[in-house]
Amino acid sequence: MVFDLNKCLGCQACTMACKTIWTDRNQGQMYQYWNNVETRPGRGYPKNWETLGGGFSGGKVDLGEVHVGVFPKITEDYGAPWQYNYDEVLKTDGGDATASLLGPSPEPDGPGAYANNWDEDVGDGDNPGNNYYFYLPRICNHCTNPACVAACPRQAVYKREEDGIVLVDQNRCRGYRYCVRGCPYKKVYFNTQEKLSEKCIFCYPRLEQNEQNFCFTQCVGRIRYVGYDTNPQANVNKLVDDWRVAMLLFPEFGTEPNLYYIPPMSPPGSNGQERIPIDYLAYLFGDNKDQKRRARIARIEEIFNILETERAKVAAGGASELIDILVAKSEADRLQLDLG
Ligand code: SF4
Ligand code: SF4
């Protein structure tokens, strides 16, 4: 998979697509967002997930020190649904637009209050002139070296041989939550009612009926590309291997994710510098687990140069395979799983 972060609108159509068909069925799934779109810089979902442990350390699964034995604490780590005070503010809801500012009202409230997209669009940087944010859509990476699989003492989590999809066998799962702690991306969710672990199933029932993944087909920004790595003609492989414009999210976790991101470019701020600090992008993205920060920065600069060069070619009336792929005029340019 490749997600082009230059095109994500933060519309959450992907999130709601997944919620509608998979996690709106059973009790205990309300807080589960197998697909979530978080604002960066921001704390993500669950809160500060990249600091909660997981992945591999010294060849072994790192189960993390946070909330050992009780992870996840649903309210503390994921928060609860929240509302805006529309009725106070919006005339359409009977309010007075001058009455007060729109603000979130979490339930339960308090200093530790948090929820999915709590820090939506807050961003970072000096205001005015140099502030920024961007969207980071996330799903399970269906890793080549999945820590969730390695962490499970019951062999309940497994990777399908035919297509690499990582699944939880609900009949074998006993709800120990080692997979939740072992996944560094925190993309396994514990169903508090069923007492079982659940995660993105890569829409395998759809694939088996010749339908592409729902969050991919519903993506309004057309940012999502999918294909098998065995097909060199698939655009995912052209973006990753030929054009080399896509990188991995936190590859240092050691799970060998199969979701790549094209890092977001930004116009200069009023200080003449890149608006999104490249150091922050290099914190998020790398090519492999051993790559140092300086090499990551050099790679991101290289990617931006490639994108700018190819854009300039097209602007001057020329042709560019890369820009054609990124524009993705038809669904067939993006959704290339050979389901036959
Ligand atoms: Fe497992 Fe998915 Fe987490 Fe990778 S991202 S470790 S496959 S749950
Ligand atoms: Fe971004 Fe596409 Fe999801 Fe909209 S549907 S938030 S554009 S990934």
mmCIF file of C-alpha atoms and ligand atoms in Angstrom:
data_model
loop_
_atom_site.group_PDB
_atom_site.id
_atom_site.type_symbol
_atom_site.label_atom_id
_atom_site.label_comp_id
_atom_site.label_asym_id
_atom_site.label_seq_id
_atom_site.Cartn_x
_atom_site.Cartn_y
_atom_site.Cartn_z
ATOM 1 C CA MET A 1 0.000 0.000 0.000
ATOM 2 C CA VAL A 2 1.019 3.598 -0.598
ATOM 3 C CA PHE A 3 -0.762 6.663 0.863
ATOM 4 C CA ASP A 4 0.078 10.037 -0.714
ATOM 5 C CA LEU A 5 -0.066 12.511 2.179
ATOM 6 C CA ASN A 6 -0.019 15.435 -0.249
ATOM 7 C CA LYS A 7 -3.601 14.584 -1.157
ATOM 8 C CA CYS A 8 -5.289 13.674 2.143
ATOM 9 C CA LEU A 9 -8.152 16.069 2.998
ATOM 10 C CA GLY A 10 -8.812 14.748 6.484
ATOM 11 C CA CYS A 11 -12.405 14.110 5.444
ATOM 12 C CA GLN A 12 -12.608 10.823 7.390
ATOM 13 C CA ALA A 13 -14.601 9.112 4.612
ATOM 14 C CA CYS A 14 -12.199 6.178 5.005
ATOM 15 C CA THR A 15 -12.769 6.073 8.765
ATOM 16 C CA MET A 16 -16.532 6.074 8.358
ATOM 17 C CA ALA A 17 -16.404 3.544 5.523
ATOM 18 C CA CYS A 18 -14.636 1.083 7.804
ATOM 19 C CA LYS A 19 -16.808 1.941 10.802
ATOM 20 C CA THR A 20 -19.932 1.398 8.718
ATOM 21 C CA ILE A 21 -19.144 -2.060 7.458
ATOM 22 C CA TRP A 22 -16.912 -3.618 10.148
ATOM 23 C CA THR A 23 -16.936 -1.984 13.585
ATOM 24 C CA ASP A 24 -20.555 -0.998 13.959
ATOM 25 C CA ARG A 25 -21.759 -4.541 14.496
ATOM 26 C CA ASN A 26 -20.923 -5.734 17.974
ATOM 27 C CA GLN A 27 -20.809 -4.252 21.432
ATOM 28 C CA GLY A 28 -17.336 -3.267 22.579
ATOM 29 C CA GLN A 29 -16.399 -1.921 19.150
ATOM 30 C CA MET A 30 -17.516 1.682 19.522
ATOM 31 C CA TYR A 31 -14.031 2.967 20.274
ATOM 32 C CA GLN A 32 -12.423 0.852 17.557
ATOM 33 C CA TYR A 33 -11.181 2.702 14.499
ATOM 34 C CA TRP A 34 -9.406 0.106 12.376
ATOM 35 C CA ASN A 35 -8.868 3.061 10.027
ATOM 36 C CA ASN A 36 -8.192 6.377 11.731
ATOM 37 C CA VAL A 37 -6.963 9.696 10.373
ATOM 38 C CA GLU A 38 -5.003 11.728 12.881
ATOM 39 C CA THR A 39 -3.685 15.270 12.679
ATOM 40 C CA ARG A 40 0.079 15.708 12.892
ATOM 41 C CA PRO A 41 1.719 17.031 14.910
ATOM 42 C CA GLY A 42 -0.749 15.554 17.377
ATOM 43 C CA ARG A 43 -1.108 12.725 19.807
ATOM 44 C CA GLY A 44 -2.956 10.274 17.610
ATOM 45 C CA TYR A 45 -5.170 7.363 18.540
ATOM 46 C CA PRO A 46 -4.646 5.919 21.099
ATOM 47 C CA LYS A 47 -3.039 8.944 22.747
ATOM 48 C CA ASN A 48 0.735 9.069 22.144
ATOM 49 C CA TRP A 49 0.630 5.588 20.620
ATOM 50 C CA GLU A 50 4.167 5.658 19.286
ATOM 51 C CA THR A 51 5.507 5.893 22.862
ATOM 52 C CA LEU A 52 3.515 2.979 24.274
ATOM 53 C CA GLY A 53 5.940 0.199 23.357
ATOM 54 C CA GLY A 54 5.677 -2.714 20.958
ATOM 55 C CA GLY A 55 7.700 -3.832 17.977
ATOM 56 C CA PHE A 56 11.038 -5.580 18.270
ATOM 57 C CA SER A 57 13.981 -4.784 20.479
ATOM 58 C CA GLY A 58 17.121 -6.959 20.416
ATOM 59 C CA GLY A 59 15.274 -9.514 18.282
ATOM 60 C CA LYS A 60 12.484 -9.941 20.839
ATOM 61 C CA VAL A 61 8.995 -8.492 20.985
ATOM 62 C CA ASP A 62 8.905 -5.423 23.193
ATOM 63 C CA LEU A 63 5.644 -5.533 25.113
ATOM 64 C CA GLY A 64 6.141 -2.052 26.542
ATOM 65 C CA GLU A 65 6.142 -0.833 30.108
ATOM 66 C CA VAL A 66 3.009 1.254 29.890
ATOM 67 C CA HIS A 67 0.039 -0.021 31.899
ATOM 68 C CA VAL A 68 1.527 -3.515 32.097
ATOM 69 C CA GLY A 69 -1.278 -5.934 32.845
ATOM 70 C CA VAL A 70 -4.049 -3.436 32.295
ATOM 71 C CA PHE A 71 -3.397 -2.057 28.806
ATOM 72 C CA PRO A 72 -5.415 -0.688 27.298
ATOM 73 C CA LYS A 73 -7.144 1.619 29.754
ATOM 74 C CA ILE A 74 -9.889 2.509 27.327
ATOM 75 C CA THR A 75 -10.963 5.865 28.766
ATOM 76 C CA GLU A 76 -7.431 7.002 29.526
ATOM 77 C CA ASP A 77 -5.748 5.862 26.311
ATOM 78 C CA TYR A 78 -8.549 6.187 23.750
ATOM 79 C CA GLY A 79 -10.899 8.603 25.489
ATOM 80 C CA ALA A 80 -14.586 8.775 24.771
ATOM 81 C CA PRO A 81 -16.807 10.225 22.046
ATOM 82 C CA TRP A 82 -17.317 13.960 22.336
ATOM 83 C CA GLN A 83 -19.629 16.676 21.096
ATOM 84 C CA TYR A 84 -19.314 20.298 20.098
ATOM 85 C CA ASN A 85 -21.571 22.940 21.670
ATOM 86 C CA TYR A 86 -23.278 23.649 18.339
ATOM 87 C CA ASP A 87 -26.543 24.578 20.026
ATOM 88 C CA GLU A 88 -24.839 27.417 21.898
ATOM 89 C CA VAL A 89 -23.030 28.799 18.889
ATOM 90 C CA LEU A 90 -24.772 28.068 15.619
ATOM 91 C CA LYS A 91 -27.870 29.980 14.652
ATOM 92 C CA THR A 92 -29.047 26.988 12.677
ATOM 93 C CA ASP A 93 -29.234 25.075 15.962
ATOM 94 C CA GLY A 94 -31.065 27.873 17.752
ATOM 95 C CA GLY A 95 -27.917 29.450 19.106
ATOM 96 C CA ASP A 96 -26.388 32.886 18.853
ATOM 97 C CA ALA A 97 -23.197 32.996 16.812
ATOM 98 C CA THR A 98 -21.742 35.631 19.116
ATOM 99 C CA ALA A 99 -22.589 33.724 22.273
ATOM 100 C CA SER A 100 -19.486 31.625 22.685
ATOM 101 C CA LEU A 101 -16.747 29.824 20.834
ATOM 102 C CA LEU A 102 -17.219 26.352 19.477
ATOM 103 C CA GLY A 103 -15.502 23.913 21.801
ATOM 104 C CA PRO A 104 -15.432 20.172 22.395
ATOM 105 C CA SER A 105 -17.207 18.735 25.392
ATOM 106 C CA PRO A 106 -15.799 15.345 26.266
ATOM 107 C CA GLU A 107 -17.613 12.807 28.345
ATOM 108 C CA PRO A 108 -16.155 12.229 30.873
ATOM 109 C CA ASP A 109 -14.661 15.721 31.126
ATOM 110 C CA GLY A 110 -11.549 16.754 33.033
ATOM 111 C CA PRO A 111 -7.863 17.537 32.567
ATOM 112 C CA GLY A 112 -7.089 14.089 31.106
ATOM 113 C CA ALA A 113 -9.987 14.228 28.642
ATOM 114 C CA TYR A 114 -9.136 12.815 25.252
ATOM 115 C CA ALA A 115 -10.776 11.209 22.242
ATOM 116 C CA ASN A 116 -10.208 10.329 18.623
ATOM 117 C CA ASN A 117 -9.135 13.529 16.819
ATOM 118 C CA TRP A 118 -9.043 15.457 20.067
ATOM 119 C CA ASP A 119 -6.256 17.651 18.715
ATOM 120 C CA GLU A 120 -7.778 17.915 15.269
ATOM 121 C CA ASP A 121 -5.992 20.598 13.258
ATOM 122 C CA VAL A 122 -4.252 22.214 16.244
ATOM 123 C CA GLY A 123 -0.924 21.762 14.521
ATOM 124 C CA ASP A 124 2.311 23.454 15.436
ATOM 125 C CA GLY A 125 4.572 26.350 14.471
ATOM 126 C CA ASP A 126 4.524 30.079 15.101
ATOM 127 C CA ASN A 127 1.312 31.867 14.357
ATOM 128 C CA PRO A 128 0.863 33.787 12.120
ATOM 129 C CA GLY A 129 2.836 32.763 9.117
ATOM 130 C CA ASN A 130 4.564 29.530 10.024
ATOM 131 C CA ASN A 131 1.904 27.296 11.481
ATOM 132 C CA TYR A 132 1.186 23.905 9.943
ATOM 133 C CA TYR A 133 -0.543 20.576 10.272
ATOM 134 C CA PHE A 134 -1.195 17.604 8.022
ATOM 135 C CA TYR A 135 -3.199 14.414 8.103
ATOM 136 C CA LEU A 136 -1.883 10.932 8.746
ATOM 137 C CA PRO A 137 -4.341 8.159 7.836
ATOM 138 C CA ARG A 138 -3.486 4.864 9.519
ATOM 139 C CA ILE A 139 -4.581 1.258 9.185
ATOM 140 C CA CYS A 140 -2.895 -1.998 10.192
ATOM 141 C CA ASN A 141 0.263 -2.275 8.102
ATOM 142 C CA HIS A 142 -0.170 -6.044 7.596
ATOM 143 C CA CYS A 143 3.516 -6.201 8.423
ATOM 144 C CA THR A 144 5.942 -8.707 6.932
ATOM 145 C CA ASN A 145 7.340 -9.275 10.445
ATOM 146 C CA PRO A 146 4.221 -8.678 12.534
ATOM 147 C CA ALA A 147 4.887 -8.102 16.232
ATOM 148 C CA CYS A 148 1.249 -8.908 17.016
ATOM 149 C CA VAL A 149 1.808 -12.428 15.654
ATOM 150 C CA ALA A 150 5.086 -12.850 17.552
ATOM 151 C CA ALA A 151 3.521 -11.585 20.800
ATOM 152 C CA CYS A 152 0.561 -13.973 20.910
ATOM 153 C CA PRO A 153 1.231 -17.030 23.105
ATOM 154 C CA ARG A 154 -1.787 -18.841 21.628
ATOM 155 C CA GLN A 155 -0.831 -18.469 17.951
ATOM 156 C CA ALA A 156 -4.234 -16.856 17.544
ATOM 157 C CA VAL A 157 -2.841 -14.046 15.386
ATOM 158 C CA TYR A 158 -1.572 -15.220 12.023
ATOM 159 C CA LYS A 159 -0.526 -13.987 8.592
ATOM 160 C CA ARG A 160 -2.397 -15.557 5.672
ATOM 161 C CA GLU A 161 0.042 -17.274 3.344
ATOM 162 C CA GLU A 162 -1.867 -16.536 0.152
ATOM 163 C CA ASP A 163 -1.938 -12.741 0.491
ATOM 164 C CA GLY A 164 -0.179 -11.677 3.705
ATOM 165 C CA ILE A 165 -3.300 -10.415 5.478
ATOM 166 C CA VAL A 166 -2.825 -10.485 9.280
ATOM 167 C CA LEU A 167 -5.874 -11.820 11.136
ATOM 168 C CA VAL A 168 -6.956 -12.787 14.664
ATOM 169 C CA ASP A 169 -8.501 -16.266 14.913
ATOM 170 C CA GLN A 170 -11.409 -15.466 17.226
ATOM 171 C CA ASN A 171 -11.734 -19.117 18.231
ATOM 172 C CA ARG A 172 -8.163 -19.271 19.504
ATOM 173 C CA CYS A 173 -8.029 -15.793 21.092
ATOM 174 C CA ARG A 174 -8.372 -15.745 24.884
ATOM 175 C CA GLY A 175 -8.180 -11.966 25.284
ATOM 176 C CA TYR A 176 -4.693 -11.841 26.813
ATOM 177 C CA ARG A 177 -3.966 -8.625 24.843
ATOM 178 C CA TYR A 178 -0.292 -9.408 24.209
ATOM 179 C CA CYS A 179 -0.985 -8.494 20.581
ATOM 180 C CA VAL A 180 -2.321 -5.083 21.631
ATOM 181 C CA ARG A 181 0.866 -4.431 23.573
ATOM 182 C CA GLY A 182 3.125 -5.969 20.913
ATOM 183 C CA CYS A 183 1.817 -3.913 17.978
ATOM 184 C CA PRO A 184 3.844 -0.691 18.032
ATOM 185 C CA TYR A 185 1.241 1.005 15.821
ATOM 186 C CA LYS A 186 -1.516 0.068 18.304
ATOM 187 C CA LYS A 187 -3.667 -1.313 15.545
ATOM 188 C CA VAL A 188 -5.090 -4.238 17.502
ATOM 189 C CA TYR A 189 -8.111 -3.324 19.630
ATOM 190 C CA PHE A 190 -9.476 -5.151 22.645
ATOM 191 C CA ASN A 191 -13.203 -5.759 22.587
ATOM 192 C CA THR A 192 -14.191 -5.099 26.176
ATOM 193 C CA GLN A 193 -17.527 -6.871 25.814
ATOM 194 C CA GLU A 194 -16.446 -9.940 23.901
ATOM 195 C CA LYS A 195 -13.088 -10.085 25.753
ATOM 196 C CA LEU A 196 -11.331 -10.759 22.460
ATOM 197 C CA SER A 197 -8.833 -8.871 20.315
ATOM 198 C CA GLU A 198 -9.987 -7.451 16.975
ATOM 199 C CA LYS A 199 -8.221 -5.655 14.152
ATOM 200 C CA CYS A 200 -8.332 -4.594 10.509
ATOM 201 C CA ILE A 201 -9.112 -7.613 8.340
ATOM 202 C CA PHE A 202 -8.045 -5.840 5.115
ATOM 203 C CA CYS A 203 -11.628 -6.375 3.924
ATOM 204 C CA TYR A 204 -10.803 -10.006 3.127
ATOM 205 C CA PRO A 205 -14.472 -10.982 2.692
ATOM 206 C CA ARG A 206 -14.730 -8.241 0.042
ATOM 207 C CA LEU A 207 -11.528 -9.335 -1.689
ATOM 208 C CA GLU A 208 -12.900 -12.855 -1.840
ATOM 209 C CA GLN A 209 -15.950 -11.463 -3.675
ATOM 210 C CA ASN A 210 -13.799 -9.488 -6.141
ATOM 211 C CA GLU A 211 -14.330 -6.152 -4.392
ATOM 212 C CA GLN A 212 -11.413 -3.908 -3.424
ATOM 213 C CA ASN A 213 -10.887 -2.713 0.161
ATOM 214 C CA PHE A 214 -13.642 -0.317 1.247
ATOM 215 C CA CYS A 215 -11.479 2.445 2.767
ATOM 216 C CA PHE A 216 -9.518 2.497 -0.505
ATOM 217 C CA THR A 217 -12.562 2.705 -2.759
ATOM 218 C CA GLN A 218 -14.189 5.400 -0.577
ATOM 219 C CA CYS A 219 -11.103 7.650 -0.334
ATOM 220 C CA VAL A 220 -12.254 11.065 -1.492
ATOM 221 C CA GLY A 221 -8.722 12.405 -1.956
ATOM 222 C CA ARG A 222 -7.705 9.346 -4.029
ATOM 223 C CA ILE A 223 -4.579 9.097 -1.917
ATOM 224 C CA ARG A 224 -4.583 5.300 -1.546
ATOM 225 C CA TYR A 225 -2.815 2.818 -3.795
ATOM 226 C CA VAL A 226 -2.779 -0.940 -3.360
ATOM 227 C CA GLY A 227 -1.273 -3.826 -5.284
ATOM 228 C CA TYR A 228 0.754 -6.988 -4.833
ATOM 229 C CA ASP A 229 4.549 -6.686 -4.585
ATOM 230 C CA THR A 230 4.821 -9.597 -7.047
ATOM 231 C CA ASN A 231 3.551 -7.373 -9.864
ATOM 232 C CA PRO A 232 6.266 -4.907 -10.901
ATOM 233 C CA GLN A 233 3.729 -3.043 -13.064
ATOM 234 C CA ALA A 234 1.540 -2.210 -10.061
ATOM 235 C CA ASN A 235 1.732 1.495 -9.268
ATOM 236 C CA VAL A 236 2.606 0.785 -5.626
ATOM 237 C CA ASN A 237 5.824 -0.822 -6.847
ATOM 238 C CA LYS A 238 6.529 2.008 -9.275
ATOM 239 C CA LEU A 239 6.131 4.537 -6.434
ATOM 240 C CA VAL A 240 8.226 2.553 -3.929
ATOM 241 C CA ASP A 241 10.882 0.854 -6.090
ATOM 242 C CA ASP A 242 11.163 2.805 -9.365
ATOM 243 C CA TRP A 243 10.439 6.400 -8.341
ATOM 244 C CA ARG A 244 11.419 5.866 -4.676
ATOM 245 C CA VAL A 245 9.078 8.546 -3.393
ATOM 246 C CA ALA A 246 7.500 6.605 -0.516
ATOM 247 C CA MET A 247 8.760 5.819 2.979
ATOM 248 C CA LEU A 248 7.724 3.782 6.010
ATOM 249 C CA LEU A 249 6.175 5.070 9.238
ATOM 250 C CA PHE A 250 8.523 4.390 12.170
ATOM 251 C CA PRO A 251 10.420 1.536 10.456
ATOM 252 C CA GLU A 252 12.644 1.362 13.549
ATOM 253 C CA PHE A 253 9.888 -0.650 15.239
ATOM 254 C CA GLY A 254 11.194 -3.560 13.157
ATOM 255 C CA THR A 255 7.890 -4.972 11.913
ATOM 256 C CA GLU A 256 8.550 -4.313 8.194
ATOM 257 C CA PRO A 257 5.251 -2.548 7.474
ATOM 258 C CA ASN A 258 3.590 -2.928 4.075
ATOM 259 C CA LEU A 259 2.118 0.580 4.057
ATOM 260 C CA TYR A 260 4.289 3.347 2.612
ATOM 261 C CA TYR A 261 3.688 7.098 2.740
ATOM 262 C CA ILE A 262 4.630 9.868 0.344
ATOM 263 C CA PRO A 263 5.690 12.632 2.758
ATOM 264 C CA PRO A 264 3.764 15.920 2.617
ATOM 265 C CA MET A 265 5.439 18.888 0.924
ATOM 266 C CA SER A 266 4.695 22.383 2.171
ATOM 267 C CA PRO A 267 5.007 25.919 0.862
ATOM 268 C CA PRO A 268 7.551 28.119 2.612
ATOM 269 C CA GLY A 269 6.424 29.893 5.774
ATOM 270 C CA SER A 270 6.830 33.625 6.278
ATOM 271 C CA ASN A 271 10.338 32.913 7.553
ATOM 272 C CA GLY A 272 11.266 31.470 4.136
ATOM 273 C CA GLN A 273 11.799 27.979 5.597
ATOM 274 C CA GLU A 274 9.864 24.825 4.761
ATOM 275 C CA ARG A 275 6.620 25.141 6.693
ATOM 276 C CA ILE A 276 6.585 21.534 7.940
ATOM 277 C CA PRO A 277 9.989 21.039 9.621
ATOM 278 C CA ILE A 278 11.848 18.302 7.773
ATOM 279 C CA ASP A 279 13.156 17.078 11.105
ATOM 280 C CA TYR A 280 9.607 16.277 12.157
ATOM 281 C CA LEU A 281 9.013 14.351 8.932
ATOM 282 C CA ALA A 282 12.275 12.462 9.514
ATOM 283 C CA TYR A 283 11.035 11.617 13.018
ATOM 284 C CA LEU A 284 8.032 9.898 11.409
ATOM 285 C CA PHE A 285 9.382 8.426 8.171
ATOM 286 C CA GLY A 286 12.344 6.293 7.163
ATOM 287 C CA ASP A 287 13.337 3.647 4.647
ATOM 288 C CA ASN A 288 14.440 0.902 7.024
ATOM 289 C CA LYS A 289 14.909 0.235 10.707
ATOM 290 C CA ASP A 290 18.611 1.087 10.806
ATOM 291 C CA GLN A 291 18.566 4.377 8.867
ATOM 292 C CA LYS A 292 19.849 7.317 10.925
ATOM 293 C CA ARG A 293 17.974 10.621 11.204
ATOM 294 C CA ARG A 294 20.400 12.486 8.923
ATOM 295 C CA ALA A 295 19.965 9.893 6.142
ATOM 296 C CA ARG A 296 16.212 10.102 6.560
ATOM 297 C CA ILE A 297 16.341 13.873 6.119
ATOM 298 C CA ALA A 298 18.444 13.458 2.967
ATOM 299 C CA ARG A 299 15.910 10.970 1.585
ATOM 300 C CA ILE A 300 12.960 13.276 2.253
ATOM 301 C CA GLU A 301 14.795 16.109 0.518
ATOM 302 C CA GLU A 302 15.496 13.771 -2.396
ATOM 303 C CA ILE A 303 11.794 12.864 -2.610
ATOM 304 C CA PHE A 304 10.740 16.516 -2.593
ATOM 305 C CA ASN A 305 13.266 17.230 -5.363
ATOM 306 C CA ILE A 306 11.879 14.393 -7.472
ATOM 307 C CA LEU A 307 8.299 15.591 -6.951
ATOM 308 C CA GLU A 308 9.193 19.195 -7.764
ATOM 309 C CA THR A 309 11.175 18.220 -10.876
ATOM 310 C CA GLU A 310 8.366 16.068 -12.238
ATOM 311 C CA ARG A 311 5.734 18.704 -11.439
ATOM 312 C CA ALA A 312 7.793 21.333 -13.253
ATOM 313 C CA LYS A 313 8.033 19.037 -16.288
ATOM 314 C CA VAL A 314 4.260 18.771 -16.504
ATOM 315 C CA ALA A 315 3.803 22.500 -15.839
ATOM 316 C CA ALA A 316 6.072 23.158 -18.829
ATOM 317 C CA GLY A 317 3.854 21.005 -21.054
ATOM 318 C CA GLY A 318 5.811 17.771 -20.758
ATOM 319 C CA ALA A 319 4.807 14.300 -19.603
ATOM 320 C CA SER A 320 5.654 12.497 -16.380
ATOM 321 C CA GLU A 321 4.819 8.916 -15.458
ATOM 322 C CA LEU A 322 5.132 9.828 -11.778
ATOM 323 C CA ILE A 323 2.652 12.705 -11.951
ATOM 324 C CA ASP A 324 0.247 10.563 -13.980
ATOM 325 C CA ILE A 325 0.356 7.943 -11.231
ATOM 326 C CA LEU A 326 -0.098 10.539 -8.487
ATOM 327 C CA VAL A 327 -2.993 12.242 -10.253
ATOM 328 C CA ALA A 328 -4.617 8.798 -10.608
ATOM 329 C CA LYS A 329 -7.421 9.722 -12.962
ATOM 330 C CA SER A 330 -9.125 6.356 -12.756
ATOM 331 C CA GLU A 331 -9.743 3.943 -9.911
ATOM 332 C CA ALA A 332 -7.830 1.322 -11.871
ATOM 333 C CA ASP A 333 -4.680 3.438 -11.419
ATOM 334 C CA ARG A 334 -4.903 3.058 -7.648
ATOM 335 C CA LEU A 335 -6.699 -0.175 -6.831
ATOM 336 C CA GLN A 336 -4.610 -2.886 -8.411
ATOM 337 C CA LEU A 337 -5.098 -6.014 -6.381
ATOM 338 C CA ASP A 338 -5.499 -8.753 -8.963
ATOM 339 C CA LEU A 339 -8.548 -10.418 -7.478
ATOM 340 C CA GLY A 340 -9.141 -12.838 -10.351
HETATM 341 FE FE1 SF4 B 1 0.339 -6.549 13.575
HETATM 342 FE FE2 SF4 B 1 -0.880 -4.733 12.004
HETATM 343 FE FE3 SF4 B 1 0.418 -3.984 14.221
HETATM 344 FE FE4 SF4 B 1 1.799 -4.826 12.073
HETATM 345 S S1 SF4 B 1 0.503 -2.967 12.222
HETATM 346 S S2 SF4 B 1 2.178 -5.425 14.205
HETATM 347 S S3 SF4 B 1 0.432 -6.475 11.325
HETATM 348 S S4 SF4 B 1 -1.462 -5.256 14.102
HETATM 349 FE FE1 SF4 B 2 -7.687 11.234 3.653
HETATM 350 FE FE2 SF4 B 2 -8.841 9.667 1.793
HETATM 351 FE FE3 SF4 B 2 -9.338 9.231 4.382
HETATM 352 FE FE4 SF4 B 2 -10.355 11.436 3.199
HETATM 353 S S1 SF4 B 2 -10.881 9.283 2.702
HETATM 354 S S2 SF4 B 2 -9.318 11.318 5.218
HETATM 355 S S3 SF4 B 2 -8.703 11.907 1.730
HETATM 356 S S4 SF4 B 2 -7.329 9.003 3.377
#
